[in-house]
C-alpha cells in the first residue's frame, strides 16, 4: 500500500484563479476567474444564477487533530484514501438530504473524487454541533461538575458514553467573534442560542426564523444520517455541520448546507455491536485522536489550549509509524465504503489525475 502517493500538498495545483489560494487544514479553495465561472455555468448547465462565483475545492489526505497537522514516516505525510473517503461520504449524505427535501448544498459538480466545484456562499459563523451521546469534551466537563452546556441543563447521574434523551444542539463560534460581551474573542468557543439570536448580524444570520431553520436542518440531517448508519450497524454519536446563504435562480436568499456533513472527520461514529458489549470502537477520526493521546510523551500538551506553542512543536517533531497511517487509512476507507455501498478505490497518483481532468474537461489548467 505504501506505493500509493498521498495528496498531502493541495494548494499548488496549476489552476487558473483570481486571488490567492485559500488553504485550510484539509481543503484548499481556488476561486475561479469571473470568465471561467461564467463559461462553466453556461457550458455545463449548472443550476445557479449567472454571475455566481465558483471555486475548485481540492481535498488533501493530510490528517489534522488537536488543531495540528501530523506526519508519518517514509514521507507518508497523509493517510492514503482519506480525502476520497471524506468527499465520497459527504456527497452521499448531501444527495440523500436533497432527496429528503431538507436543503441544498454548495456543490455544483464533482469532476474527480478529490475535487468539488462549489459556489460561493455567505457563511454563517456558527459551528452547528449536534450530540446524541455524552462523550469527549462534553463528558470531560460533565465529570468536572459542569451541568449547563450552551444554555442547556443536563440532569445529574449521567454516565460516560450514555445515550441522551434528545439530540442536543451545542453550537460554538466559527472564527473569532468580536464585540459581544459574553463571548471571548477566540475561535471555537461554546455559545448559547440566545447569544446567536441577540447578535444575528455578528453571526451572519438574516433572521431569528433562520436560526430556527438551521436547528431544524441540523436535527433532521442528524436523524437521517443516524437512521442510515443504524442500518449498517453503526451509531451516529455527534457531528458538526456548517451553513451559509446563496441566491437561488429567482434571486431569493436560501440557507444551505456547506463544507462537509457526516464524515469520519466531522463526526464520531461507533460500532454498534461493540457498544452493546460495553466497548467503544471508533470508526472516525476520534480513534486517531485517542491514539495520539495514548502515545505522545505527555497528553496534556494535546488537551491544554494554553500549551498551543508546545503542541505545534510536538506535531512538527513527532513522526508517526507508517503502520499507524495505514491503520487510519483502513478506518476511513472502510467506513466510507460501507456508507456509500461500494468499495473506495484509492488512485495511484491523485495529483496527476486531478490536473488531467481539470485540463481536459474543464479548461482550467495554466500551461
Coordinates of C-alpha atoms in Angstrom, one line a residue:
X1 CA 0.0 0.0 0.0
X2 CA 2.9 2.3 0.5
X3 CA 3.3 2.6 -3.2
X4 CA 0.3 5.0 -3.2
X5 CA 1.0 8.7 -3.5
X6 CA -0.9 10.7 -1.0
X7 CA -2.2 14.1 -1.9
X8 CA -0.6 15.9 1.0
X9 CA 0.1 19.3 -0.7
X10 CA -3.1 20.6 -2.4
X11 CA -2.6 24.3 -2.6
X12 CA 0.0 24.5 -5.5
X13 CA -2.0 23.0 -8.4
X14 CA -1.7 24.9 -11.7
X15 CA -5.3 26.0 -11.7
X16 CA -6.2 29.4 -13.2
X17 CA -7.5 31.5 -10.3
X18 CA -8.3 35.0 -9.2
X19 CA -6.6 36.0 -6.0
X20 CA -4.8 33.8 -3.5
X21 CA -5.5 30.1 -3.0
X22 CA -7.2 29.7 0.4
X23 CA -5.6 26.7 2.2
X24 CA -7.3 25.2 5.2
X25 CA -6.2 22.2 7.4
X26 CA -7.6 19.7 4.9
X27 CA -9.1 21.5 1.9
X28 CA -7.8 24.2 -0.5
X29 CA -10.1 26.6 -2.3
X30 CA -9.2 28.0 -5.7
X31 CA -11.6 30.9 -6.7
X32 CA -12.1 30.9 -10.4
X33 CA -11.8 33.9 -12.6
X34 CA -15.2 35.5 -13.4
X35 CA -14.8 34.4 -17.1
X36 CA -14.2 30.8 -16.1
X37 CA -17.1 30.8 -13.7
X38 CA -19.4 32.2 -16.4
X39 CA -18.1 29.8 -19.0
X40 CA -18.6 26.7 -16.8
X41 CA -22.1 27.8 -15.7
X42 CA -23.1 28.2 -19.3
X43 CA -21.3 25.1 -20.8
X44 CA -22.1 22.7 -18.0
X45 CA -25.6 24.0 -17.4
X46 CA -25.1 24.5 -13.6
X47 CA -28.4 25.5 -11.9
X48 CA -27.0 28.7 -10.4
X49 CA -27.6 32.3 -11.2
X50 CA -25.3 33.8 -13.9
X51 CA -22.7 35.8 -12.1
X52 CA -22.3 33.2 -9.4
X53 CA -18.7 32.8 -8.2
X54 CA -17.3 29.3 -8.4
X55 CA -14.3 27.7 -6.8
X56 CA -12.4 24.5 -7.2
X57 CA -12.2 22.8 -3.8
X58 CA -9.4 20.2 -3.6
X59 CA -9.3 17.9 -0.5
X60 CA -6.0 16.5 0.7
X61 CA -5.0 13.3 2.5
X62 CA -3.4 15.3 5.4
X63 CA -4.6 14.4 8.9
X64 CA -5.2 17.1 11.5
X65 CA -6.0 16.6 15.1
X66 CA -5.9 19.0 18.1
X67 CA -5.5 21.9 15.6
X68 CA -2.3 20.5 14.2
X69 CA -1.2 18.5 11.1
X70 CA 0.6 15.2 11.7
X71 CA 3.1 13.3 9.6
X72 CA 4.1 9.7 9.1
X73 CA 7.5 8.1 8.4
X74 CA 8.9 7.4 4.9
X75 CA 7.4 10.7 3.6
X76 CA 3.8 9.4 4.2
X77 CA 2.5 12.9 5.1
X78 CA -1.1 11.9 4.8
X79 CA -3.5 9.0 5.1
X80 CA -4.0 7.0 1.8
X81 CA -7.5 7.4 0.6
X82 CA -8.6 9.8 3.4
X83 CA -9.5 12.6 1.0
X84 CA -11.5 10.5 -1.3
X85 CA -13.3 8.8 1.7
X86 CA -14.4 12.2 3.2
X87 CA -15.6 13.6 -0.2
X88 CA -17.5 10.5 -1.1
X89 CA -19.3 10.3 2.3
X90 CA -20.2 14.0 2.3
X91 CA -21.5 13.9 -1.3
X92 CA -23.5 10.8 -0.4
X93 CA -25.3 12.5 2.5
X94 CA -25.9 15.7 0.5
X95 CA -27.6 13.6 -2.1
X96 CA -29.9 12.0 0.5
X97 CA -30.6 15.4 2.0
X98 CA -31.7 16.6 -1.4
X99 CA -33.9 13.6 -1.9
X100 CA -35.5 14.1 1.6
X101 CA -36.2 17.8 0.7
X102 CA -34.0 19.2 3.5
X103 CA -31.9 21.9 1.9
X104 CA -29.4 22.2 -0.9
X105 CA -25.6 22.4 -0.6
X106 CA -22.7 24.3 -2.1
X107 CA -21.5 21.6 -4.5
X108 CA -22.3 22.1 -8.2
X109 CA -20.1 19.4 -9.8
X110 CA -17.7 16.6 -8.8
X111 CA -15.0 16.4 -11.5
X112 CA -12.9 13.9 -9.6
X113 CA -13.2 12.1 -6.2
X114 CA -10.7 14.6 -4.7
X115 CA -12.4 17.7 -6.2
X116 CA -15.6 19.6 -5.8
X117 CA -16.7 22.6 -7.8
X118 CA -18.6 24.8 -5.3
X119 CA -20.5 28.0 -5.4
X120 CA -19.7 31.0 -3.1
X121 CA -21.8 31.1 0.0
X122 CA -22.1 33.8 2.7
X123 CA -21.0 31.7 5.7
X124 CA -22.9 31.6 9.0
X125 CA -20.4 32.0 11.8
X126 CA -21.6 29.1 13.8
X127 CA -20.2 25.6 14.1
X128 CA -23.5 23.7 14.3
X129 CA -22.9 20.8 16.6
X130 CA -25.4 18.1 17.5
X131 CA -24.9 15.3 20.1
X132 CA -26.9 12.2 20.8
X133 CA -24.4 10.7 23.4
X134 CA -22.4 12.3 26.2
X135 CA -18.7 11.7 25.4
X136 CA -15.5 13.5 24.5
X137 CA -15.1 17.1 25.8
X138 CA -18.7 17.2 27.0
X139 CA -18.2 14.2 29.2
X140 CA -14.8 15.6 30.5
X141 CA -16.6 18.8 31.5
X142 CA -19.6 16.9 33.0
X143 CA -17.2 14.8 35.1
X144 CA -15.8 18.0 36.5
X145 CA -19.3 19.0 37.7
X146 CA -20.4 21.2 34.8
X147 CA -24.2 20.8 34.1
X148 CA -25.0 23.6 31.7
X149 CA -23.9 23.2 28.1
X150 CA -24.6 26.1 25.7
X151 CA -27.6 27.2 27.8
X152 CA -29.0 23.6 28.2
X153 CA -29.1 22.0 31.7
X154 CA -28.2 18.3 31.8
X155 CA -29.5 16.1 34.6
X156 CA -27.4 14.5 37.4
X157 CA -26.3 10.9 37.2
X158 CA -25.3 10.6 33.5
X159 CA -22.6 8.0 32.7
X160 CA -19.8 8.3 30.2
X161 CA -20.9 7.4 26.6
X162 CA -24.5 7.3 27.6
X163 CA -27.2 8.0 25.0
X164 CA -29.1 11.3 25.7
X165 CA -32.9 11.5 25.6
X166 CA -32.8 14.1 22.8
X167 CA -30.3 15.3 20.2
X168 CA -28.6 18.3 21.9
X169 CA -27.6 21.4 19.9
X170 CA -24.4 22.7 21.3
X171 CA -23.1 25.4 19.0
X172 CA -19.7 27.1 19.0
X173 CA -18.2 30.0 17.2
X174 CA -16.8 29.6 13.7
X175 CA -13.9 32.0 13.6
X176 CA -13.3 34.8 16.1
X177 CA -16.4 36.8 17.2
X178 CA -15.6 40.3 18.4
X179 CA -17.7 42.9 20.2
X180 CA -20.1 40.6 22.1
X181 CA -19.7 41.0 25.8
X182 CA -20.2 37.4 26.9
X183 CA -18.3 35.7 24.1
X184 CA -14.5 35.7 24.4
X185 CA -12.8 36.6 21.1
X186 CA -11.2 33.2 20.4
X187 CA -12.1 30.6 17.8
X188 CA -14.4 27.6 18.7
X189 CA -16.0 28.7 22.0
X190 CA -19.3 27.3 23.1
X191 CA -22.3 29.7 22.7
X192 CA -26.0 29.7 23.6
X193 CA -29.0 30.1 21.3
X194 CA -29.6 33.5 23.0
X195 CA -26.0 34.6 22.1
X196 CA -27.0 33.9 18.4
X197 CA -30.5 35.4 18.4
X198 CA -29.3 38.5 20.3
X199 CA -26.5 39.1 17.8
X200 CA -27.9 38.0 14.4
X201 CA -25.6 40.3 12.4
X202 CA -22.5 39.2 14.1
X203 CA -23.2 35.6 13.3
X204 CA -24.4 36.5 9.8
X205 CA -28.0 35.3 10.2
X206 CA -30.7 37.1 8.4
X207 CA -33.5 36.5 10.9
X208 CA -34.5 34.6 14.0
X209 CA -36.5 32.3 11.8
X210 CA -33.3 31.3 10.1
X211 CA -31.8 30.4 13.4
X212 CA -34.8 28.1 14.0
X213 CA -34.3 26.8 10.4
X214 CA -30.6 25.9 10.9
X215 CA -31.5 24.0 14.1
X216 CA -34.3 22.1 12.2
X217 CA -31.9 21.3 9.3
X218 CA -29.2 20.2 11.8
X219 CA -31.5 17.9 13.7
X220 CA -33.3 16.5 10.6
X221 CA -29.9 15.9 8.9
X222 CA -28.6 14.3 12.0
X223 CA -31.6 12.0 12.2
X224 CA -31.3 11.0 8.5
X225 CA -27.6 10.1 8.8
X226 CA -28.3 8.3 12.2
X227 CA -31.0 6.2 10.7
X228 CA -28.9 5.2 7.6
X229 CA -25.9 4.4 9.8
X230 CA -28.1 2.2 12.1
X231 CA -28.9 0.0 9.0
X232 CA -25.1 -0.6 8.8
X233 CA -24.7 -1.4 12.5
X234 CA -23.1 2.0 13.2
X235 CA -24.0 4.6 15.8
X236 CA -24.0 8.3 14.9
X237 CA -22.7 9.9 18.1
X238 CA -22.2 13.5 17.4
X239 CA -21.4 15.8 14.4
X240 CA -20.7 19.3 13.2
X241 CA -22.5 20.9 10.3
X242 CA -21.9 24.3 8.7
X243 CA -24.4 26.6 6.9
X244 CA -24.4 29.5 4.5
X245 CA -26.6 31.6 2.3
X246 CA -26.7 31.6 -1.5
X247 CA -29.1 33.1 -4.1
X248 CA -31.4 30.8 -5.9
X249 CA -32.3 31.1 -9.6
X250 CA -35.0 33.7 -8.6
X251 CA -32.6 35.8 -6.6
X252 CA -34.0 34.8 -3.2
X253 CA -31.7 34.1 -0.3
X254 CA -31.5 30.4 0.7
X255 CA -29.9 28.8 3.7
X256 CA -27.9 25.7 2.6
X257 CA -25.5 23.1 3.9
X258 CA -21.8 23.9 3.2
X259 CA -18.4 22.4 4.0
X260 CA -18.9 18.6 4.7
X261 CA -21.5 16.6 6.6
X262 CA -21.5 13.3 8.4
X263 CA -17.9 12.4 7.6
X264 CA -15.4 10.5 9.9
X265 CA -13.6 13.8 10.3
X266 CA -16.6 15.9 11.4
X267 CA -18.4 13.2 13.4
X268 CA -18.0 10.4 15.8
X269 CA -19.2 7.1 14.6
X270 CA -19.2 4.0 16.9
X271 CA -19.6 0.3 16.1
X272 CA -23.0 -0.7 17.5
X273 CA -22.2 -4.3 18.3
X274 CA -19.1 -3.3 20.3
X275 CA -21.1 -0.5 22.1
X276 CA -23.8 -3.0 23.2
X277 CA -20.9 -5.1 24.7
X278 CA -19.7 -2.1 26.7
X279 CA -16.8 -1.3 24.3
X280 CA -16.2 1.8 22.2
X281 CA -14.8 1.1 18.7
X282 CA -14.3 4.3 16.8
X283 CA -14.9 4.5 13.0
X284 CA -13.9 8.1 12.8
X285 CA -11.0 10.5 13.5
X286 CA -11.7 10.1 17.2
X287 CA -9.7 6.8 17.1
X288 CA -6.7 8.8 15.8
X289 CA -7.1 11.4 18.5
X290 CA -7.1 8.7 21.2
X291 CA -4.1 7.0 19.6
X292 CA -2.2 10.3 19.8
X293 CA -3.3 10.9 23.5
X294 CA -2.0 7.4 24.4
X295 CA 1.3 7.7 22.5
X296 CA 2.7 11.2 22.8
X297 CA 5.1 11.8 25.7
X298 CA 2.6 14.0 27.6
X299 CA -1.1 14.0 26.7
X300 CA -1.8 17.3 28.5
X301 CA 0.1 19.1 25.7
X302 CA -2.7 17.9 23.3
X303 CA -5.6 18.7 25.7
X304 CA -4.5 22.0 27.2
X305 CA -5.2 25.0 24.9
X306 CA -2.7 27.1 27.0
X307 CA 0.1 24.9 25.7
X308 CA -0.5 25.5 22.0
X309 CA 3.1 26.5 21.2
X310 CA 4.4 23.2 22.6
X311 CA 1.7 21.3 20.8
X312 CA 2.6 22.8 17.4
X313 CA 6.3 21.9 18.1
X314 CA 5.3 18.4 19.0
X315 CA 3.3 17.9 15.8
X316 CA 6.3 19.1 13.8
X317 CA 8.7 16.8 15.5
X318 CA 6.5 13.7 16.1
X319 CA 6.7 11.2 13.2
X320 CA 4.0 8.5 13.3
X321 CA 4.9 4.9 12.2
X322 CA 3.7 4.1 8.7
X323 CA 1.7 1.2 10.2
X324 CA -0.4 3.8 12.1
X325 CA -1.1 5.9 9.0
X326 CA -2.2 2.7 7.2
X327 CA -4.4 1.7 10.1
X328 CA -6.1 5.1 10.0
X329 CA -6.5 4.6 6.2
X330 CA -8.3 1.3 6.8
X331 CA -10.7 3.0 9.2
X332 CA -11.5 5.9 6.8
X333 CA -11.7 3.8 3.6
X334 CA -13.6 1.0 5.4
X335 CA -16.4 3.2 6.9
X336 CA -16.7 5.2 3.7
X337 CA -17.0 2.1 1.5
X338 CA -19.8 0.8 3.9
X339 CA -21.7 4.1 3.8
X340 CA -21.6 4.7 0.0
X341 CA -22.2 1.0 -0.7
X342 CA -19.2 0.4 -2.9
X343 CA -15.5 -0.1 -2.5
X344 CA -13.5 3.1 -2.5
X345 CA -10.6 2.8 -5.0
X346 CA -7.5 4.8 -4.0
X347 CA -5.9 6.4 -7.0
X348 CA -2.2 5.7 -7.7
X349 CA -1.4 9.4 -8.3
X350 CA -4.3 11.6 -7.4
X351 CA -2.5 14.9 -8.1
X352 CA -1.8 14.0 -11.8
X353 CA -5.4 12.6 -12.2
X354 CA -6.9 15.9 -10.9
X355 CA -4.7 18.1 -13.1
X356 CA -5.5 15.9 -16.2
X357 CA -9.3 16.1 -15.7
X358 CA -9.4 19.8 -14.8
X359 CA -7.4 20.4 -18.0
X360 CA -9.2 18.1 -20.5
X361 CA -12.8 18.5 -19.2
X362 CA -12.8 22.0 -17.7
X363 CA -10.1 24.0 -19.4
X364 CA -8.8 25.4 -16.0
X365 CA -5.1 24.4 -16.1
X366 CA -2.5 27.0 -16.7
X367 CA 0.1 25.7 -19.2

